[in-house]
Every structure is written in C-alpha cells, then in structure tokens.
Amino acid sequence: MEEKEFFSQVSHLEEQLGQIYVDFGNMKAHLADLMEENHNLQLENRHLRERIEKTKQRQKKNAGKSSADAADTSSFQAGEGYDNLARLYQEGFHICNLHYGSVRKDGDCLFCLAFLNKK
Ligand SMILES: [Zn+2]
C-alpha cells in the first residue's frame, strides 16, 4: 500500500472516531434525560396508586352511608388530609387537579397554591 493512501485511510478513520465520540456524548445526554423522566414517572405512578387506594377505601367506607354523605365526601379535597397534600407539595409535586402527582418542574404552581389557600 502506498504511504499516501494509507495516511488518507488513517485520517478517514480518525474522522469517523471523532463522529462516534460525538454520537456517544449525545446518546449519554439523551439517556440522562430518559433516566430523569423515568424517575419522575415512577414517583408520579406511586402517588397516583396511593391516591387510587385511598379513593377505594373511602368508597368502601361510604358504601353504607346515605347518598348525601357519600356525595359530600367524594369531592376532591374531602377525606384527604390537608397536611398530606401540603407535604406532597413541599416535596415538589403537584396537588392541583390539572397535574396531580406529577413533579413540579417550574417552581411554584398557581393552581396548587390556589388549592392550598382555599382550605
Ligand atoms: Zn399544580
């Protein structure tokens, strides 16, 4: 093989390696995003499951009561301790109807605060 040709091949390989390095960096950044999203979704899922469980228990409790009582306690706020919701909010999760259980990424949420102040 001619030296010149060999040099050109090595240069080409070097370029490809550089591109692979860049691709790897991009993939790693993407993976980090996915890991964070996955973590947040797991937390959200856990909160929603807890909420379903509480709702089920509440419905069981209300099953024997008059329909007026049941209707009263089935509203969003009722039966769910204000302290629990305030704690959830402090931990960085939405407690408003719009985004309940999801992570608060942009600081305070006006809907959550309005909801907390209503109580
Ligand atoms: Zn909110």
GROMACS .gro file of N, CA, C and O and ligand atoms in nm:
model
  477
    1MET      N    1   0.084  -0.121   0.000
    1MET     CA    2   0.000   0.000   0.000
    1MET      C    3   0.087   0.125   0.000
    1MET      O    4   0.185   0.133   0.072
    2GLU      N    5   0.047   0.217  -0.080
    2GLU     CA    6   0.123   0.340  -0.087
    2GLU      C    7   0.107   0.419   0.043
    2GLU      O    8   0.001   0.419   0.104
    3GLU      N    9   0.211   0.485   0.082
    3GLU     CA   10   0.208   0.559   0.208
    3GLU      C   11   0.098   0.664   0.210
    3GLU      O   12   0.027   0.682   0.310
    4LYS      N   13   0.082   0.731   0.097
    4LYS     CA   14  -0.016   0.838   0.086
    4LYS      C   15  -0.158   0.785   0.108
    4LYS      O   16  -0.240   0.844   0.179
    5GLU      N   17  -0.184   0.671   0.045
    5GLU     CA   18  -0.316   0.609   0.055
    5GLU      C   19  -0.343   0.565   0.199
    5GLU      O   20  -0.454   0.582   0.252
    6PHE      N   21  -0.239   0.508   0.260
    6PHE     CA   22  -0.251   0.463   0.398
    6PHE      C   23  -0.281   0.580   0.491
    6PHE      O   24  -0.368   0.572   0.578
    7PHE      N   25  -0.209   0.689   0.469
    7PHE     CA   26  -0.230   0.810   0.552
    7PHE      C   27  -0.375   0.860   0.539
    7PHE      O   28  -0.439   0.897   0.637
    8SER      N   29  -0.425   0.856   0.416
    8SER     CA   30  -0.561   0.903   0.392
    8SER      C   31  -0.663   0.813   0.462
    8SER      O   32  -0.765   0.859   0.515
    9GLN      N   33  -0.635   0.683   0.465
    9GLN     CA   34  -0.725   0.590   0.534
    9GLN      C   35  -0.726   0.615   0.684
    9GLN      O   36  -0.831   0.612   0.749
   10VAL      N   37  -0.607   0.638   0.739
   10VAL     CA   38  -0.597   0.665   0.884
   10VAL      C   39  -0.671   0.794   0.918
   10VAL      O   40  -0.741   0.803   1.019
   11SER      N   41  -0.656   0.894   0.831
   11SER     CA   42  -0.725   1.021   0.854
   11SER      C   43  -0.876   1.001   0.854
   11SER      O   44  -0.949   1.056   0.937
   12HIS      N   45  -0.920   0.920   0.759
   12HIS     CA   46  -1.063   0.892   0.748
   12HIS      C   47  -1.115   0.824   0.876
   12HIS      O   48  -1.220   0.858   0.930
   13LEU      N   49  -1.037   0.727   0.922
   13LEU     CA   50  -1.072   0.655   1.044
   13LEU      C   51  -1.079   0.749   1.163
   13LEU      O   52  -1.169   0.741   1.248
   14GLU      N   53  -0.984   0.841   1.168
   14GLU     CA   54  -0.980   0.940   1.277
   14GLU      C   55  -1.109   1.024   1.276
   14GLU      O   56  -1.168   1.050   1.382
   15GLU      N   57  -1.152   1.064   1.157
   15GLU     CA   58  -1.276   1.141   1.144
   15GLU      C   59  -1.395   1.062   1.197
   15GLU      O   60  -1.480   1.114   1.270
   16GLN      N   61  -1.399   0.935   1.158
   16GLN     CA   62  -1.511   0.850   1.200
   16GLN      C   63  -1.512   0.834   1.352
   16GLN      O   64  -1.618   0.839   1.415
   17LEU      N   65  -1.393   0.817   1.409
   17LEU     CA   66  -1.383   0.803   1.555
   17LEU      C   67  -1.434   0.930   1.624
   17LEU      O   68  -1.504   0.923   1.725
   18GLY      N   69  -1.398   1.045   1.566
   18GLY     CA   70  -1.444   1.173   1.622
   18GLY      C   71  -1.595   1.179   1.621
   18GLY      O   72  -1.658   1.220   1.720
   19GLN      N   73  -1.655   1.133   1.510
   19GLN     CA   74  -1.802   1.136   1.498
   19GLN      C   75  -1.865   1.041   1.599
   19GLN      O   76  -1.966   1.073   1.663
   20ILE      N   77  -1.805   0.924   1.615
   20ILE     CA   78  -1.857   0.826   1.712
   20ILE      C   79  -1.852   0.885   1.853
   20ILE      O   80  -1.945   0.870   1.931
   21TYR      N   81  -1.744   0.957   1.881
   21TYR     CA   82  -1.730   1.020   2.012
   21TYR      C   83  -1.843   1.120   2.036
   21TYR      O   84  -1.906   1.122   2.142
   22VAL      N   85  -1.872   1.200   1.933
   22VAL     CA   86  -1.981   1.299   1.943
   22VAL      C   87  -2.115   1.227   1.962
   22VAL      O   88  -2.196   1.265   2.048
   23ASP      N   89  -2.138   1.122   1.881
   23ASP     CA   90  -2.264   1.046   1.892
   23ASP      C   91  -2.280   0.988   2.033
   23ASP      O   92  -2.389   0.989   2.089
   24PHE      N   93  -2.170   0.940   2.087
   24PHE     CA   94  -2.174   0.882   2.221
   24PHE      C   95  -2.215   0.986   2.325
   24PHE      O   96  -2.297   0.960   2.412
   25GLY      N   97  -2.157   1.104   2.311
   25GLY     CA   98  -2.192   1.213   2.403
   25GLY      C   99  -2.340   1.245   2.396
   25GLY      O  100  -2.406   1.261   2.498
   26ASN      N  101  -2.394   1.251   2.273
   26ASN     CA  102  -2.536   1.280   2.256
   26ASN      C  103  -2.623   1.171   2.316
   26ASN      O  104  -2.724   1.199   2.381
   27MET      N  105  -2.583   1.046   2.293
   27MET     CA  106  -2.660   0.934   2.347
   27MET      C  107  -2.660   0.937   2.499
   27MET      O  108  -2.760   0.907   2.564
   28LYS      N  109  -2.546   0.972   2.556
   28LYS     CA  110  -2.535   0.976   2.702
   28LYS      C  111  -2.626   1.085   2.759
   28LYS      O  112  -2.695   1.063   2.859
   29ALA      N  113  -2.630   1.200   2.692
   29ALA     CA  114  -2.717   1.309   2.738
   29ALA      C  115  -2.863   1.266   2.728
   29ALA      O  116  -2.944   1.293   2.818
   30HIS      N  117  -2.896   1.199   2.619
   30HIS     CA  118  -3.033   1.153   2.599
   30HIS      C  119  -3.070   1.051   2.706
   30HIS      O  120  -3.181   1.052   2.761
   31LEU      N  121  -2.977   0.962   2.737
   31LEU     CA  122  -3.001   0.861   2.840
   31LEU      C  123  -3.025   0.926   2.976
   31LEU      O  124  -3.114   0.884   3.051
   32ALA      N  125  -2.949   1.030   3.006
   32ALA     CA  126  -2.967   1.101   3.134
   32ALA      C  127  -3.107   1.160   3.141
   32ALA      O  128  -3.174   1.152   3.245
   33ASP      N  129  -3.154   1.218   3.029
   33ASP     CA  130  -3.290   1.273   3.025
   33ASP      C  131  -3.393   1.165   3.051
   33ASP      O  132  -3.488   1.183   3.127
   34LEU      N  133  -3.373   1.051   2.984
   34LEU     CA  134  -3.469   0.940   2.999
   34LEU      C  135  -3.471   0.889   3.142
   34LEU      O  136  -3.577   0.855   3.196
   35MET      N  137  -3.352   0.882   3.204
   35MET     CA  138  -3.344   0.833   3.342
   35MET      C  139  -3.419   0.926   3.436
   35MET      O  140  -3.490   0.881   3.526
   36GLU      N  141  -3.404   1.057   3.414
   36GLU     CA  142  -3.474   1.153   3.499
   36GLU      C  143  -3.625   1.142   3.478
   36GLU      O  144  -3.703   1.140   3.574
   37GLU      N  145  -3.665   1.132   3.352
   37GLU     CA  146  -3.807   1.120   3.322
   37GLU      C  147  -3.864   0.993   3.383
   37GLU      O  148  -3.972   0.993   3.442
   38ASN      N  149  -3.788   0.885   3.373
   38ASN     CA  150  -3.831   0.757   3.429
   38ASN      C  151  -3.850   0.768   3.580
   38ASN      O  152  -3.950   0.721   3.635
   39HIS      N  153  -3.755   0.832   3.644
   39HIS     CA  154  -3.762   0.851   3.790
   39HIS      C  155  -3.888   0.930   3.827
   39HIS      O  156  -3.963   0.891   3.919
   40ASN      N  157  -3.912   1.039   3.754
   40ASN     CA  158  -4.030   1.122   3.783
   40ASN      C  159  -4.159   1.047   3.759
   40ASN      O  160  -4.255   1.060   3.835
   41LEU      N  161  -4.162   0.966   3.652
   41LEU     CA  162  -4.283   0.890   3.622
   41LEU      C  163  -4.309   0.785   3.729
   41LEU      O  164  -4.424   0.759   3.765
   42GLN      N  165  -4.200   0.725   3.781
   42GLN     CA  166  -4.217   0.626   3.888
   42GLN      C  167  -4.278   0.690   4.012
   42GLN      O  168  -4.367   0.634   4.075
   43LEU      N  169  -4.229   0.810   4.046
   43LEU     CA  170  -4.282   0.881   4.162
   43LEU      C  171  -4.429   0.917   4.140
   43LEU      O  172  -4.514   0.898   4.227
   44GLU      N  173  -4.456   0.968   4.019
   44GLU     CA  174  -4.593   1.006   3.987
   44GLU      C  175  -4.684   0.884   3.994
   44GLU      O  176  -4.794   0.889   4.051
   45ASN      N  177  -4.637   0.774   3.940
   45ASN     CA  178  -4.714   0.650   3.943
   45ASN      C  179  -4.743   0.607   4.086
   45ASN      O  180  -4.855   0.567   4.118
   46ARG      N  181  -4.643   0.618   4.171
   46ARG     CA  182  -4.660   0.578   4.311
   46ARG      C  183  -4.767   0.665   4.379
   46ARG      O  184  -4.855   0.614   4.447
   47HIS      N  185  -4.759   0.796   4.355
   47HIS     CA  186  -4.858   0.886   4.415
   47HIS      C  187  -4.998   0.856   4.364
   47HIS      O  188  -5.095   0.858   4.441
   48LEU      N  189  -5.009   0.830   4.235
   48LEU     CA  190  -5.141   0.802   4.179
   48LEU      C  191  -5.197   0.672   4.234
   48LEU      O  192  -5.316   0.661   4.263
   49ARG      N  193  -5.109   0.572   4.252
   49ARG     CA  194  -5.155   0.445   4.311
   49ARG      C  195  -5.204   0.465   4.454
   49ARG      O  196  -5.307   0.410   4.493
   50GLU      N  197  -5.128   0.544   4.529
   50GLU     CA  198  -5.170   0.574   4.667
   50GLU      C  199  -5.307   0.641   4.666
   50GLU      O  200  -5.393   0.612   4.749
   51ARG      N  201  -5.324   0.731   4.571
   51ARG     CA  202  -5.449   0.804   4.561
   51ARG      C  203  -5.565   0.712   4.525
   51ARG      O  204  -5.674   0.722   4.581
   52ILE      N  205  -5.541   0.621   4.433
   52ILE     CA  206  -5.645   0.523   4.394
   52ILE      C  207  -5.683   0.440   4.517
   52ILE      O  208  -5.801   0.416   4.544
   53GLU      N  209  -5.580   0.398   4.591
   53GLU     CA  210  -5.603   0.315   4.709
   53GLU      C  211  -5.689   0.391   4.810
   53GLU      O  212  -5.785   0.336   4.865
   54LYS      N  213  -5.655   0.517   4.834
   54LYS     CA  214  -5.732   0.599   4.929
   54LYS      C  215  -5.876   0.615   4.882
   54LYS      O  216  -5.970   0.609   4.961
   55THR      N  217  -5.892   0.640   4.752
   55THR     CA  218  -6.026   0.658   4.697
   55THR      C  219  -6.109   0.532   4.715
   55THR      O  220  -6.225   0.537   4.753
   56LYS      N  221  -6.044   0.417   4.690
   56LYS     CA  222  -6.114   0.289   4.708
   56LYS      C  223  -6.160   0.271   4.852
   56LYS      O  224  -6.273   0.233   4.878
   57GLN      N  225  -6.067   0.298   4.946
   57GLN     CA  226  -6.101   0.283   5.087
   57GLN      C  227  -6.215   0.375   5.126
   57GLN      O  228  -6.306   0.337   5.200
   58ARG      N  229  -6.211   0.499   5.072
   58ARG     CA  230  -6.315   0.596   5.102
   58ARG      C  231  -6.449   0.548   5.050
   58ARG      O  232  -6.551   0.560   5.115
   59GLN      N  233  -6.446   0.492   4.929
   59GLN     CA  234  -6.571   0.444   4.869
   59GLN      C  235  -6.630   0.329   4.950
   59GLN      O  236  -6.750   0.319   4.967
   60LYS      N  237  -6.539   0.241   4.999
   60LYS     CA  238  -6.584   0.129   5.081
   60LYS      C  239  -6.653   0.182   5.207
   60LYS      O  240  -6.758   0.136   5.248
   61LYS      N  241  -6.585   0.281   5.270
   61LYS     CA  242  -6.638   0.340   5.392
   61LYS      C  243  -6.774   0.405   5.367
   61LYS      O  244  -6.865   0.398   5.449
   62ASN      N  245  -6.786   0.469   5.251
   62ASN     CA  246  -6.908   0.543   5.220
   62ASN      C  247  -7.021   0.454   5.171
   62ASN      O  248  -7.135   0.499   5.161
   63ALA      N  249  -6.987   0.332   5.137
   63ALA     CA  250  -7.087   0.244   5.077
   63ALA      C  251  -7.211   0.231   5.165
   63ALA      O  252  -7.323   0.225   5.115
   64GLY      N  253  -7.190   0.229   5.298
   64GLY     CA  254  -7.302   0.210   5.389
   64GLY      C  255  -7.375   0.338   5.424
   64GLY      O  256  -7.486   0.334   5.476
   65LYS      N  257  -7.314   0.451   5.394
   65LYS     CA  258  -7.372   0.579   5.434
   65LYS      C  259  -7.481   0.625   5.340
   65LYS      O  260  -7.500   0.569   5.232
   66SER      N  261  -7.551   0.730   5.380
   66SER     CA  262  -7.654   0.787   5.291
   66SER      C  263  -7.588   0.849   5.169
   66SER      O  264  -7.470   0.885   5.173
   67SER      N  265  -7.660   0.863   5.062
   67SER     CA  266  -7.602   0.913   4.937
   67SER      C  267  -7.557   1.058   4.954
   67SER      O  268  -7.463   1.102   4.888
   68ALA      N  269  -7.622   1.132   5.042
   68ALA     CA  270  -7.584   1.272   5.063
   68ALA      C  271  -7.443   1.280   5.123
   68ALA      O  272  -7.360   1.358   5.078
   69ASP      N  273  -7.418   1.193   5.221
   69ASP     CA  274  -7.285   1.188   5.283
   69ASP      C  275  -7.180   1.147   5.180
   69ASP      O  276  -7.072   1.203   5.173
   70ALA      N  277  -7.215   1.046   5.102
   70ALA     CA  278  -7.120   0.993   5.002
   70ALA      C  279  -7.085   1.101   4.902
   70ALA      O  280  -6.968   1.118   4.867
   71ALA      N  281  -7.185   1.175   4.859
   71ALA     CA  282  -7.160   1.280   4.761
   71ALA      C  283  -7.069   1.388   4.822
   71ALA      O  284  -6.980   1.440   4.756
   72ASP      N  285  -7.093   1.415   4.949
   72ASP     CA  286  -7.016   1.518   5.017
   72ASP      C  287  -6.869   1.480   5.023
   72ASP      O  288  -6.782   1.563   4.996
   73THR      N  289  -6.840   1.355   5.057
   73THR     CA  290  -6.700   1.316   5.079
   73THR      C  291  -6.630   1.275   4.950
   73THR      O  292  -6.511   1.250   4.951
   74SER      N  293  -6.703   1.269   4.839
   74SER     CA  294  -6.636   1.227   4.717
   74SER      C  295  -6.574   1.344   4.643
   74SER      O  296  -6.510   1.326   4.541
   75SER      N  297  -6.592   1.465   4.695
   75SER     CA  298  -6.529   1.579   4.630
   75SER      C  299  -6.377   1.567   4.644
   75SER      O  300  -6.327   1.490   4.725
   76PHE      N  301  -6.306   1.645   4.564
   76PHE     CA  302  -6.161   1.628   4.554
   76PHE      C  303  -6.089   1.641   4.688
   76PHE      O  304  -6.006   1.558   4.724
   77GLN      N  305  -6.123   1.743   4.766
   77GLN     CA  306  -6.048   1.772   4.888
   77GLN      C  307  -6.083   1.677   5.001
   77GLN      O  308  -5.998   1.642   5.081
   78ALA      N  309  -6.210   1.641   5.007
   78ALA     CA  310  -6.258   1.574   5.127
   78ALA      C  311  -6.186   1.443   5.153
   78ALA      O  312  -6.152   1.369   5.061
   79GLY      N  313  -6.167   1.414   5.281
   79GLY     CA  314  -6.111   1.285   5.321
   79GLY      C  315  -5.961   1.278   5.305
   79GLY      O  316  -5.896   1.192   5.363
   80GLU      N  317  -5.905   1.366   5.228
   80GLU     CA  318  -5.760   1.361   5.207
   80GLU      C  319  -5.701   1.469   5.296
   80GLU      O  320  -5.730   1.586   5.280
   81GLY      N  321  -5.615   1.430   5.388
   81GLY     CA  322  -5.566   1.526   5.485
   81GLY      C  323  -5.497   1.643   5.419
   81GLY      O  324  -5.416   1.626   5.328
   82TYR      N  325  -5.531   1.760   5.464
   82TYR     CA  326  -5.467   1.881   5.411
   82TYR      C  327  -5.316   1.873   5.432
   82TYR      O  328  -5.238   1.910   5.345
   83ASP      N  329  -5.276   1.822   5.548
   83ASP     CA  330  -5.132   1.811   5.578
   83ASP      C  331  -5.060   1.722   5.477
   83ASP      O  332  -4.948   1.752   5.435
   84ASN      N  333  -5.125   1.612   5.440
   84ASN     CA  334  -5.065   1.522   5.342
   84ASN      C  335  -5.040   1.593   5.210
   84ASN      O  336  -4.935   1.578   5.147
   85LEU      N  337  -5.140   1.671   5.167
   85LEU     CA  338  -5.128   1.741   5.039
   85LEU      C  339  -5.022   1.850   5.047
   85LEU      O  340  -4.941   1.867   4.956
   86ALA      N  341  -5.022   1.922   5.161
   86ALA     CA  342  -4.921   2.027   5.179
   86ALA      C  343  -4.781   1.967   5.178
   86ALA      O  344  -4.689   2.022   5.117
   87ARG      N  345  -4.769   1.850   5.240
   87ARG     CA  346  -4.639   1.781   5.243
   87ARG      C  347  -4.598   1.741   5.101
   87ARG      O  348  -4.484   1.760   5.059
   88LEU      N  349  -4.692   1.684   5.028
   88LEU     CA  350  -4.666   1.642   4.890
   88LEU      C  351  -4.619   1.761   4.806
   88LEU      O  352  -4.524   1.750   4.728
   89TYR      N  353  -4.686   1.875   4.828
   89TYR     CA  354  -4.649   1.995   4.753
   89TYR      C  355  -4.508   2.038   4.791
   89TYR      O  356  -4.426   2.071   4.704
   90GLN      N  357  -4.478   2.035   4.922
   90GLN     CA  358  -4.345   2.074   4.970
   90GLN      C  359  -4.238   1.983   4.911
   90GLN      O  360  -4.125   2.025   4.885
   91GLU      N  361  -4.274   1.858   4.888
   91GLU     CA  362  -4.177   1.762   4.833
   91GLU      C  363  -4.158   1.782   4.683
   91GLU      O  364  -4.077   1.713   4.621
   92GLY      N  365  -4.233   1.875   4.626
   92GLY     CA  366  -4.210   1.909   4.486
   92GLY      C  367  -4.308   1.848   4.387
   92GLY      O  368  -4.278   1.836   4.268
   93PHE      N  369  -4.428   1.809   4.436
   93PHE     CA  370  -4.527   1.750   4.345
   93PHE      C  371  -4.651   1.839   4.334
   93PHE      O  372  -4.683   1.913   4.426
   94HIS      N  373  -4.717   1.826   4.220
   94HIS     CA  374  -4.843   1.897   4.202
   94HIS      C  375  -4.952   1.829   4.286
   94HIS      O  376  -4.956   1.706   4.295
   95ILE      N  377  -5.039   1.912   4.342
   95ILE     CA  378  -5.156   1.859   4.411
   95ILE      C  379  -5.283   1.915   4.350
   95ILE      O  380  -5.393   1.889   4.397
   96CYS      N  381  -5.266   1.995   4.243
   96CYS     CA  382  -5.383   2.053   4.177
   96CYS      C  383  -5.447   1.948   4.085
   96CYS      O  384  -5.384   1.849   4.049
   97ASN      N  385  -5.572   1.974   4.049
   97ASN     CA  386  -5.644   1.880   3.963
   97ASN      C  387  -5.577   1.864   3.827
   97ASN      O  388  -5.584   1.759   3.766
   98LEU      N  389  -5.513   1.971   3.781
   98LEU     CA  390  -5.455   1.970   3.647
   98LEU      C  391  -5.339   1.872   3.632
   98LEU      O  392  -5.328   1.801   3.534
   99HIS      N  393  -5.250   1.872   3.734
   99HIS     CA  394  -5.126   1.794   3.719
   99HIS      C  395  -5.102   1.702   3.838
   99HIS      O  396  -4.988   1.668   3.867
  100TYR      N  397  -5.208   1.662   3.905
  100TYR     CA  398  -5.190   1.591   4.032
  100TYR      C  399  -5.085   1.479   4.024
  100TYR      O  400  -5.090   1.394   3.936
  101GLY      N  401  -4.992   1.481   4.120
  101GLY     CA  402  -4.895   1.372   4.133
  101GLY      C  403  -4.770   1.388   4.050
  101GLY      O  404  -4.671   1.321   4.074
  102SER      N  405  -4.774   1.478   3.951
  102SER     CA  406  -4.654   1.493   3.869
  102SER      C  407  -4.556   1.591   3.935
  102SER      O  408  -4.593   1.669   4.021
  103VAL      N  409  -4.430   1.583   3.892
  103VAL     CA  410  -4.325   1.664   3.952
  103VAL      C  411  -4.341   1.810   3.911
  103VAL      O  412  -4.366   1.840   3.795
  104ARG      N  413  -4.326   1.902   4.008
  104ARG     CA  414  -4.330   2.045   3.977
  104ARG      C  415  -4.193   2.086   3.926
  104ARG      O  416  -4.098   2.097   4.002
  105LYS      N  417  -4.182   2.107   3.796
  105LYS     CA  418  -4.050   2.138   3.738
  105LYS      C  419  -4.022   2.286   3.738
  105LYS      O  420  -3.908   2.328   3.737
  106ASP      N  421  -4.127   2.369   3.736
  106ASP     CA  422  -4.107   2.513   3.720
  106ASP      C  423  -4.140   2.590   3.847
  106ASP      O  424  -4.205   2.694   3.842
  107GLY      N  425  -4.096   2.538   3.962
  107GLY     CA  426  -4.120   2.609   4.088
  107GLY      C  427  -4.265   2.602   4.130
  107GLY      O  428  -4.332   2.501   4.107
  108ASP      N  429  -4.312   2.712   4.189
  108ASP     CA  430  -4.449   2.713   4.242
  108ASP      C  431  -4.552   2.704   4.130
  108ASP      O  432  -4.532   2.755   4.020
  109CYS      N  433  -4.662   2.637   4.163
  109CYS     CA  434  -4.773   2.625   4.068
  109CYS      C  435  -4.891   2.704   4.124
  109CYS      O  436  -4.933   2.684   4.237
  110LEU      N  437  -4.943   2.796   4.044
  110LEU     CA  438  -5.052   2.883   4.090
  110LEU      C  439  -5.177   2.803   4.123
  110LEU      O  440  -5.249   2.834   4.217
  111PHE      N  441  -5.203   2.697   4.046
  111PHE     CA  442  -5.321   2.615   4.070
  111PHE      C  443  -5.310   2.544   4.204
  111PHE      O  444  -5.406   2.536   4.281
  112CYS      N  445  -5.189   2.490   4.231
  112CYS     CA  446  -5.166   2.422   4.360
  112CYS      C  447  -5.181   2.521   4.475
  112CYS      O  448  -5.246   2.490   4.575
  113LEU      N  449  -5.122   2.638   4.460
  113LEU     CA  450  -5.127   2.738   4.568
  113LEU      C  451  -5.270   2.783   4.592
  113LEU      O  452  -5.313   2.795   4.706
  114ALA      N  453  -5.345   2.804   4.485
  114ALA     CA  454  -5.485   2.843   4.498
  114ALA      C  455  -5.561   2.734   4.574
  114ALA      O  456  -5.644   2.761   4.659
  115PHE      N  457  -5.528   2.610   4.539
  115PHE     CA  458  -5.593   2.497   4.603
  115PHE      C  459  -5.559   2.491   4.752
  115PHE      O  460  -5.646   2.470   4.837
  116LEU      N  461  -5.432   2.513   4.785
  116LEU     CA  462  -5.390   2.510   4.926
  116LEU      C  463  -5.454   2.624   5.005
  116LEU      O  464  -5.493   2.607   5.120
  117ASN      N  465  -5.465   2.740   4.942
  117ASN     CA  466  -5.519   2.858   5.011
  117ASN      C  467  -5.670   2.850   5.031
  117ASN      O  468  -5.725   2.916   5.117
  118LYS      N  469  -5.733   2.769   4.947
  118LYS     CA  470  -5.877   2.754   4.956
  118LYS      C  471  -5.916   2.688   5.089
  118LYS      O  472  -6.023   2.712   5.141
  119LYS      N  473  -5.826   2.601   5.136
  119LYS     CA  474  -5.861   2.522   5.255
  119LYS      C  475  -5.860   2.608   5.381
  119LYS      O  476  -5.776   2.689   5.401
  120ZN      ZN  477  -5.015   2.230   4.029
   0.00000   0.00000   0.00000
